[in-house]
CSV table of C-alpha atoms in Angstrom, one decimal:
chain,number,residue,atom,x,y,z
D,273,MET,CA,42.9,2.5,20.9
D,274,MET,CA,40.4,5.3,22.0
D,275,LEU,CA,39.5,6.1,18.3
D,276,ILE,CA,38.5,2.4,17.6
D,277,LEU,CA,36.2,2.4,20.7
D,278,VAL,CA,34.6,5.7,19.7
D,279,VAL,CA,34.2,4.5,16.2
D,280,THR,CA,32.8,1.2,17.1
D,281,SER,CA,30.3,2.8,19.7
D,282,ILE,CA,29.1,5.4,17.1
D,283,GLY,CA,28.6,2.6,14.7
D,284,ALA,CA,26.7,0.5,17.2
D,285,TRP,CA,24.7,3.4,18.1
D,286,LEU,CA,23.7,4.1,14.3
D,287,TYR,CA,22.8,0.5,14.0
D,288,VAL,CA,20.6,0.5,17.0
D,289,LEU,CA,18.8,3.7,15.8
D,290,SER,CA,18.3,2.0,12.2
D,291,VAL,CA,16.7,-1.1,13.7
D,292,MET,CA,14.4,0.9,16.1
D,293,ASP,CA,13.1,2.8,13.3
D,294,GLU,CA,11.9,0.0,11.0
D,295,GLU,CA,9.0,-1.0,12.8
D,296,PRO,CA,7.2,2.4,13.0
D,297,ARG,CA,8.1,2.9,9.4
D,298,ALA,CA,6.5,-0.5,8.5
D,299,ARG,CA,3.5,0.2,10.6
D,300,GLY,CA,2.9,3.7,8.9
D,301,ILE,CA,3.2,2.0,5.4
D,302,SER,CA,0.8,-0.7,6.1
D,303,GLN,CA,-1.7,1.8,7.7
D,304,ARG,CA,-1.5,3.7,4.6
D,305,ILE,CA,-2.0,0.7,2.3
D,306,THR,CA,-5.1,-0.2,4.4
D,307,SER,CA,-6.4,3.2,4.1
D,308,ILE,CA,-6.1,3.2,0.3
D,309,THR,CA,-7.6,-0.1,0.1
D,310,THR,CA,-10.6,0.9,2.2
D,311,LEU,CA,-11.1,4.1,0.3
D,312,THR,CA,-11.1,2.4,-3.0
D,313,HIS,CA,-13.7,-0.3,-1.7
D,314,TYR,CA,-16.0,2.4,-0.5
D,315,ALA,CA,-15.5,4.5,-3.7
D,316,LEU,CA,-16.5,1.4,-5.7
D,317,ILE,CA,-19.5,0.7,-3.5
D,318,SER,CA,-20.8,4.1,-3.2
D,319,SER,CA,-20.4,5.1,-7.1
D,320,ASP,CA,-23.3,5.0,-9.2
D,321,THR,CA,-23.7,1.7,-11.2
D,322,SER,CA,-23.6,3.5,-14.6
D,323,TYR,CA,-20.2,5.0,-13.6
D,324,ARG,CA,-18.6,1.9,-11.7
D,325,PHE,CA,-17.0,0.5,-14.9
D,326,ASP,CA,-15.4,3.8,-15.7
D,327,LEU,CA,-14.0,4.2,-12.3
D,328,ILE,CA,-12.5,0.7,-12.6
D,329,MET,CA,-11.0,1.6,-15.9
D,330,ALA,CA,-9.5,4.9,-14.6
D,331,LEU,CA,-8.2,3.2,-11.6
D,332,ALA,CA,-6.5,0.4,-13.9
D,333,GLN,CA,-5.2,3.2,-16.5
D,334,ARG,CA,-4.0,5.6,-13.9
D,335,GLU,CA,-2.9,3.9,-11.0
D,336,GLY,CA,-2.0,0.3,-12.6
D,337,LEU,CA,-4.5,-1.5,-10.6
D,338,VAL,CA,-6.3,-4.4,-11.6
D,339,ILE,CA,-9.7,-5.0,-9.8
D,340,LEU,CA,-11.3,-8.3,-10.2
D,341,PRO,CA,-15.0,-9.3,-9.0
D,342,LYS,CA,-15.5,-12.3,-6.8
D,343,GLU,CA,-17.5,-14.1,-9.6
D,344,ARG,CA,-15.2,-15.9,-12.1
D,345,ARG,CA,-17.8,-15.4,-15.0
D,346,TYR,CA,-17.0,-11.6,-15.1
D,347,CYS,CA,-13.2,-11.8,-14.8
D,348,SER,CA,-12.5,-11.7,-18.5
D,349,ALA,CA,-14.3,-8.3,-19.0
D,350,VAL,CA,-12.3,-6.6,-16.4
D,351,THR,CA,-8.7,-7.9,-17.1
D,352,LYS,CA,-6.3,-6.6,-19.6
């Protein structure tokens, strides 16, 4: 009887710890995604216009990113 109580309490303790750890982990991941997006945005804005297309192509080839402009008329030139 005591063994069942100990095993159940340890299981409940491990479950509570895993649930409590989910929110900080999700917050950290979302902050990293936001940072990467912001850095990419500022890299595209501050890059020389003659190298901007090369930067977009490097991001597409190395990182698998697809960057589309806001205006629809240029989408066919950037997409794969």
